[in-house]
Short mmCIF file of C-alpha atoms in Angstrom, two decimals:
data_model
loop_
_atom_site.label_atom_id
_atom_site.label_comp_id
_atom_site.label_asym_id
_atom_site.label_seq_id
_atom_site.Cartn_x
_atom_site.Cartn_y
_atom_site.Cartn_z
CA ARG A 1 -0.06 -0.04 0.10
CA GLN A 2 0.82 3.74 -0.27
CA VAL A 3 0.86 6.03 2.13
CA LEU A 4 0.65 9.86 1.58
CA ASP A 5 2.85 10.86 4.71
CA ASN A 6 1.95 14.53 5.39
CA TRP A 7 -1.52 14.31 6.09
CA VAL A 8 -3.02 14.62 9.27
CA VAL A 9 -4.45 11.44 8.95
CA PRO A 10 -1.84 9.61 6.91
CA LEU A 11 -3.73 8.18 3.74
CA TYR A 12 -3.94 4.77 2.99
CA GLU A 13 -4.63 3.74 -0.52
CA THR A 14 -3.91 -0.29 -1.74
CA VAL A 15 -2.22 0.14 -5.49
CA TRP A 16 -1.03 -3.24 -5.95
CA ARG A 17 -2.89 -7.12 -4.89
CA MET A 18 -1.57 -10.76 -6.02
CA SER A 19 -2.87 -13.51 -4.62
CA GLY A 20 -2.41 -17.33 -5.19
CA ASN A 21 -0.32 -19.05 -6.33
CA GLN A 22 1.96 -17.64 -8.90
CA GLY A 23 4.20 -20.85 -9.40
CA ASN A 24 8.22 -21.23 -9.57
CA GLN A 25 9.00 -18.38 -12.01
CA TRP A 26 9.27 -14.54 -11.22
CA ARG A 27 6.63 -12.25 -11.87
CA THR A 28 6.32 -9.00 -12.88
CA GLN A 29 4.10 -6.19 -12.42
CA ARG A 30 3.92 -2.39 -13.39
CA LEU A 31 1.75 0.37 -11.95
CA ASP A 32 1.40 3.69 -13.33
CA ASP A 33 0.42 5.99 -10.07
CA LYS A 34 -1.71 8.23 -11.53
CA ARG A 35 -3.83 9.44 -9.08
CA SER A 36 -1.39 9.55 -6.45
CA GLY A 37 0.95 11.49 -8.45
CA VAL A 38 -2.05 14.55 -8.63
CA VAL A 39 -1.69 14.25 -5.23
CA TRP A 40 2.36 14.86 -5.30
CA ASN A 41 2.08 17.50 -7.40
CA THR A 42 -0.34 19.79 -5.61
CA LEU A 43 0.76 19.00 -2.38
CA SER A 44 4.33 18.01 -2.12
CA GLY A 45 3.91 15.40 -0.08
CA THR A 46 5.63 12.96 0.60
CA PHE A 47 5.28 9.13 -0.24
CA HIS A 48 6.56 5.96 1.67
CA PHE A 49 5.41 1.65 0.17
CA GLU A 50 4.17 -0.52 2.48
CA LEU A 51 4.47 -3.91 1.88
CA ILE A 52 2.21 -6.30 3.50
CA ALA A 53 2.13 -10.19 2.83
CA LYS A 54 -0.11 -13.31 4.32
CA MET A 55 1.96 -15.97 4.37
CA GLY A 56 0.79 -19.48 3.97
CA ARG A 57 2.21 -22.43 5.83
CA GLY A 58 4.74 -24.28 4.93
CA TYR A 59 7.40 -23.99 1.72
CA GLN A 60 4.41 -23.44 -0.46
CA GLY A 61 3.47 -20.17 1.47
CA ASP A 62 6.61 -18.37 1.05
CA ILE A 63 6.94 -14.60 -0.66
CA ALA A 64 9.38 -12.90 -2.06
CA VAL A 65 9.43 -9.40 -3.41
CA ASP A 66 12.31 -7.91 -5.68
CA ASN A 67 14.22 -5.22 -7.52
CA ILE A 68 11.48 -2.65 -6.83
CA GLN A 69 11.71 0.28 -9.07
CA ILE A 70 10.79 3.78 -9.02
CA THR A 71 10.81 5.65 -12.04
CA PRO A 72 8.95 8.73 -13.53
CA GLY A 73 6.74 8.51 -16.63
CA ASP A 74 3.91 5.58 -18.30
CA CYS A 75 5.30 2.13 -17.15
CA GLY A 76 4.00 1.09 -20.75
CA LYS A 77 5.79 3.48 -22.47
CA THR A 78 9.47 2.38 -22.09
CA SER A 79 12.36 3.58 -24.33
CA SER A 80 13.01 1.84 -27.32
CA ALA A 81 17.19 1.30 -26.36
CA ALA A 82 16.38 -2.22 -26.16
CA GLY A 83 13.96 -2.60 -28.46
CA GLY A 84 10.61 -2.54 -26.94
CA THR A 85 7.10 -1.24 -27.60
CA GLU A 86 4.38 0.50 -25.63
CA TRP A 87 2.73 -2.80 -26.05
CA PHE A 88 5.51 -5.15 -25.27
CA ASN A 89 8.01 -2.79 -23.62
CA ASP A 90 11.72 -3.98 -22.48
CA VAL A 91 10.80 -5.57 -19.49
CA LEU A 92 8.79 -8.12 -21.17
CA LEU A 93 11.26 -8.32 -23.78
CA ASN A 94 13.66 -9.71 -21.38
CA ASP A 95 11.57 -11.36 -19.76
CA LEU A 96 10.46 -13.31 -22.71
CA LYS A 97 14.95 -13.61 -23.50
CA GLU A 98 15.78 -15.61 -20.63
CA GLN A 99 11.92 -17.66 -21.35
CA LEU A 100 13.48 -19.08 -24.97
CA LYS A 101 16.69 -19.49 -23.76
CA VAL A 102 14.91 -22.94 -22.37
CA ASP A 103 12.10 -23.67 -24.63
CA GLU A 104 14.46 -23.29 -27.73
CA GLY A 105 18.11 -23.71 -26.66
CA TYR A 106 20.63 -21.03 -26.22
CA ARG A 107 24.07 -22.13 -28.96
CA ASP A 108 26.81 -19.96 -29.33
CA HIS A 109 27.62 -21.94 -32.51
CA VAL A 110 25.60 -23.26 -35.81
CA TYR A 111 24.36 -26.39 -34.68
CA LEU A 112 21.83 -28.74 -37.12
CA ASP A 113 18.15 -28.64 -35.12
CA SER A 114 15.30 -31.60 -34.14
CA GLU A 115 14.34 -31.47 -37.95
CA ASN A 116 18.33 -31.55 -39.18
CA LEU A 117 18.42 -27.73 -40.20
CA PRO A 118 21.36 -25.11 -40.06
CA THR A 119 20.34 -22.96 -36.35
CA PHE A 120 21.83 -20.44 -34.09
CA GLY A 121 21.69 -18.63 -31.50
CA ILE A 122 18.12 -18.86 -29.73
CA GLY A 123 16.78 -20.51 -32.45
CA HIS A 124 17.03 -18.46 -35.29
CA LEU A 125 17.09 -21.03 -38.21
CA ILE A 126 19.49 -20.16 -40.93
CA THR A 127 18.60 -18.81 -44.46
CA LYS A 128 20.24 -18.12 -47.48
CA SER A 129 20.66 -14.04 -46.34
CA ASP A 130 22.10 -15.32 -43.18
CA PRO A 131 26.03 -14.82 -43.43
CA GLU A 132 25.92 -17.85 -41.60
CA TYR A 133 24.39 -19.90 -44.52
CA GLY A 134 26.03 -22.65 -45.60
CA LYS A 135 28.98 -22.29 -42.20
CA PRO A 136 29.44 -25.51 -41.07
CA VAL A 137 27.82 -27.00 -38.11
CA GLY A 138 30.66 -25.93 -34.97
CA THR A 139 30.82 -22.16 -36.53
CA LYS A 140 31.40 -19.66 -33.99
CA VAL A 141 28.73 -16.99 -33.83
CA ASP A 142 29.39 -14.09 -31.62
CA GLU A 143 27.21 -12.53 -28.75
CA GLY A 144 26.18 -9.63 -30.66
CA ARG A 145 24.76 -11.38 -33.68
CA ILE A 146 22.85 -13.68 -31.59
CA ASP A 147 21.02 -10.79 -30.08
CA THR A 148 20.74 -8.76 -33.16
CA VAL A 149 19.29 -11.58 -34.44
CA PHE A 150 17.11 -13.09 -31.49
CA ARG A 151 15.57 -8.94 -31.76
CA GLN A 152 14.38 -9.33 -35.37
CA ASP A 153 13.01 -12.52 -35.03
CA VAL A 154 11.21 -11.69 -32.05
CA GLN A 155 10.15 -8.42 -33.09
CA GLY A 156 8.33 -10.65 -36.08
CA ALA A 157 6.32 -12.66 -33.27
CA ILE A 158 5.22 -9.86 -31.31
CA ASN A 159 3.94 -8.37 -34.78
CA ASP A 160 2.13 -11.51 -35.13
CA ALA A 161 0.64 -12.35 -31.64
CA LYS A 162 -0.66 -8.19 -31.87
CA ARG A 163 -2.37 -8.70 -35.18
CA LEU A 164 -3.84 -11.91 -34.80
CA TYR A 165 -5.32 -11.08 -31.94
CA SER A 166 -6.48 -7.35 -31.93
CA PRO A 167 -7.64 -5.56 -30.58
CA GLY A 168 -8.00 -7.58 -27.50
CA SER A 169 -4.99 -8.16 -27.77
CA LEU A 170 -4.38 -4.52 -26.86
CA THR A 171 -5.68 -4.95 -23.60
CA TRP A 172 -4.01 -8.48 -22.51
CA PRO A 173 -2.84 -8.81 -19.23
CA ASP A 174 1.69 -8.76 -19.42
CA GLU A 175 1.37 -13.24 -19.03
CA VAL A 176 -0.85 -13.09 -21.54
CA LYS A 177 1.59 -11.75 -23.79
CA GLU A 178 4.27 -13.12 -22.95
CA ILE A 179 2.60 -16.91 -23.46
CA MET A 180 1.07 -16.11 -27.06
CA VAL A 181 4.59 -13.95 -28.15
CA ASN A 182 6.52 -17.70 -27.65
CA MET A 183 3.60 -19.45 -28.65
CA ALA A 184 4.40 -17.47 -32.16
CA PHE A 185 7.68 -17.24 -31.99
CA ASN A 186 7.73 -21.16 -31.67
CA LEU A 187 4.36 -21.94 -34.28
CA GLY A 188 4.85 -18.55 -36.53
CA TYR A 189 1.84 -16.30 -37.87
CA THR A 190 -0.14 -19.06 -40.24
CA ARG A 191 0.28 -22.17 -37.80
CA LEU A 192 -1.26 -20.34 -35.15
CA SER A 193 -3.76 -18.89 -36.61
CA LYS A 194 -5.40 -21.89 -36.87
CA PHE A 195 -5.68 -22.36 -33.56
CA THR A 196 -9.41 -20.89 -33.83
CA GLY A 197 -10.88 -22.14 -30.60
CA LEU A 198 -7.94 -20.68 -29.00
CA LYS A 199 -8.36 -16.70 -30.21
CA ALA A 200 -12.61 -17.03 -29.24
CA ALA A 201 -11.40 -17.68 -25.92
CA LEU A 202 -8.82 -15.28 -25.47
CA ASP A 203 -11.55 -12.76 -27.40
CA ASP A 204 -13.58 -13.87 -24.80
CA ARG A 205 -10.73 -13.49 -22.03
CA ASN A 206 -11.51 -16.51 -20.56
CA TRP A 207 -7.67 -17.69 -19.61
CA ASN A 208 -8.88 -21.13 -18.03
CA LYS A 209 -10.42 -21.97 -21.67
CA ALA A 210 -7.25 -20.68 -23.71
CA ALA A 211 -5.46 -23.07 -21.30
CA ASP A 212 -7.79 -25.70 -22.75
CA GLU A 213 -7.41 -25.10 -26.26
CA MET A 214 -3.32 -25.27 -25.91
CA VAL A 215 -3.96 -28.34 -24.59
CA ASP A 216 -6.35 -29.39 -27.32
CA SER A 217 -3.52 -29.39 -29.98
CA ARG A 218 -1.21 -31.64 -32.00
CA TRP A 219 1.17 -28.79 -30.90
CA TYR A 220 0.84 -29.72 -27.04
CA GLY A 221 1.51 -33.29 -27.44
CA GLN A 222 4.51 -32.05 -30.15
CA VAL A 223 6.53 -29.85 -28.28
CA GLY A 224 7.09 -31.03 -24.95
CA ASN A 225 7.54 -29.48 -21.42
CA ARG A 226 7.09 -26.49 -22.84
CA THR A 227 3.87 -26.41 -23.94
CA LYS A 228 3.31 -27.81 -19.81
CA ARG A 229 4.46 -24.45 -18.58
CA LEU A 230 3.16 -22.07 -20.77
CA VAL A 231 -0.69 -23.81 -19.94
CA THR A 232 -0.12 -23.90 -16.73
CA ARG A 233 0.82 -19.68 -16.94
CA MET A 234 -2.11 -19.36 -19.10
CA ARG A 235 -4.28 -20.70 -16.23
CA LEU A 236 -2.59 -18.80 -13.06
CA VAL A 237 -3.92 -15.86 -15.09
CA SER A 238 -7.55 -16.21 -13.56
CA GLY A 239 -6.40 -17.11 -10.49
CA GLN A 240 -4.91 -13.09 -10.15
#
C-alpha cells in the first residue's frame, strides 16, 4: 500500500494486490500511480510504500518480492533502447528472452535442430540471407550477432501475436502477452492462426478456456515441457 505521510491522518491506498499460487517463476508487475501523482504535484507530499504479506503454511507459502523500481513517466512507455515497444516493453522482452533460452535453447555456434536444419543462437533458423548460411556445424557466432538476430526474430513474433488477436490483445495482461508471443515465436503466424478455439477464448478473456484449447492440439503433444509450462502459466492468469 502507499501512504501519504504529511496528511493529519495518513492516507492509505492499496495500489497492487496479488494472491494465489504464482508458480516457480518470477512475475513482473508495472503500476502507473496516476491518482497519487496528482496529490504529489499539488501538495508536494512525501510518499512511502508498504508491502504487506500474508503467508501460508509450509514452504509453499513462501513469498518473495525483488527489484522494486520507482521511475517517472508511464510504465508501459519505456524507451526502445533495448528493442521494446509500448505494447511489449523492454521488461517483457527481457523476460521473454530468458524464457526462450530455456524453450528454444541457446547456442553460440551453428548446429542442426530437431529437423536437421542449420540453426544458431536462440532458435534462429539460418536462411540464405544470413552470413552464416553454408557455414559448417560448429562455426562460432558472437553474442552481438545472436542478440541482433534474436531481436529481429522476436519482433516478428510480437507483430504476429498483436495482429492476429487485435483488438483484444491491446489490453491483455502482461503474462498473456508473454505466453502468446512465445507461441508465435514457436509456431509462426500461419500455424498459430489455425488455433481458432484459442482465439475465441482469448477474445472472451477466458484464460482457463484458452489453456484448455492449448492442450487440445497436436502442438501440445509435440513440443514437450514447453507447452506444459505455457498452459500452467495461462491457467494461473485466471487466478489473479
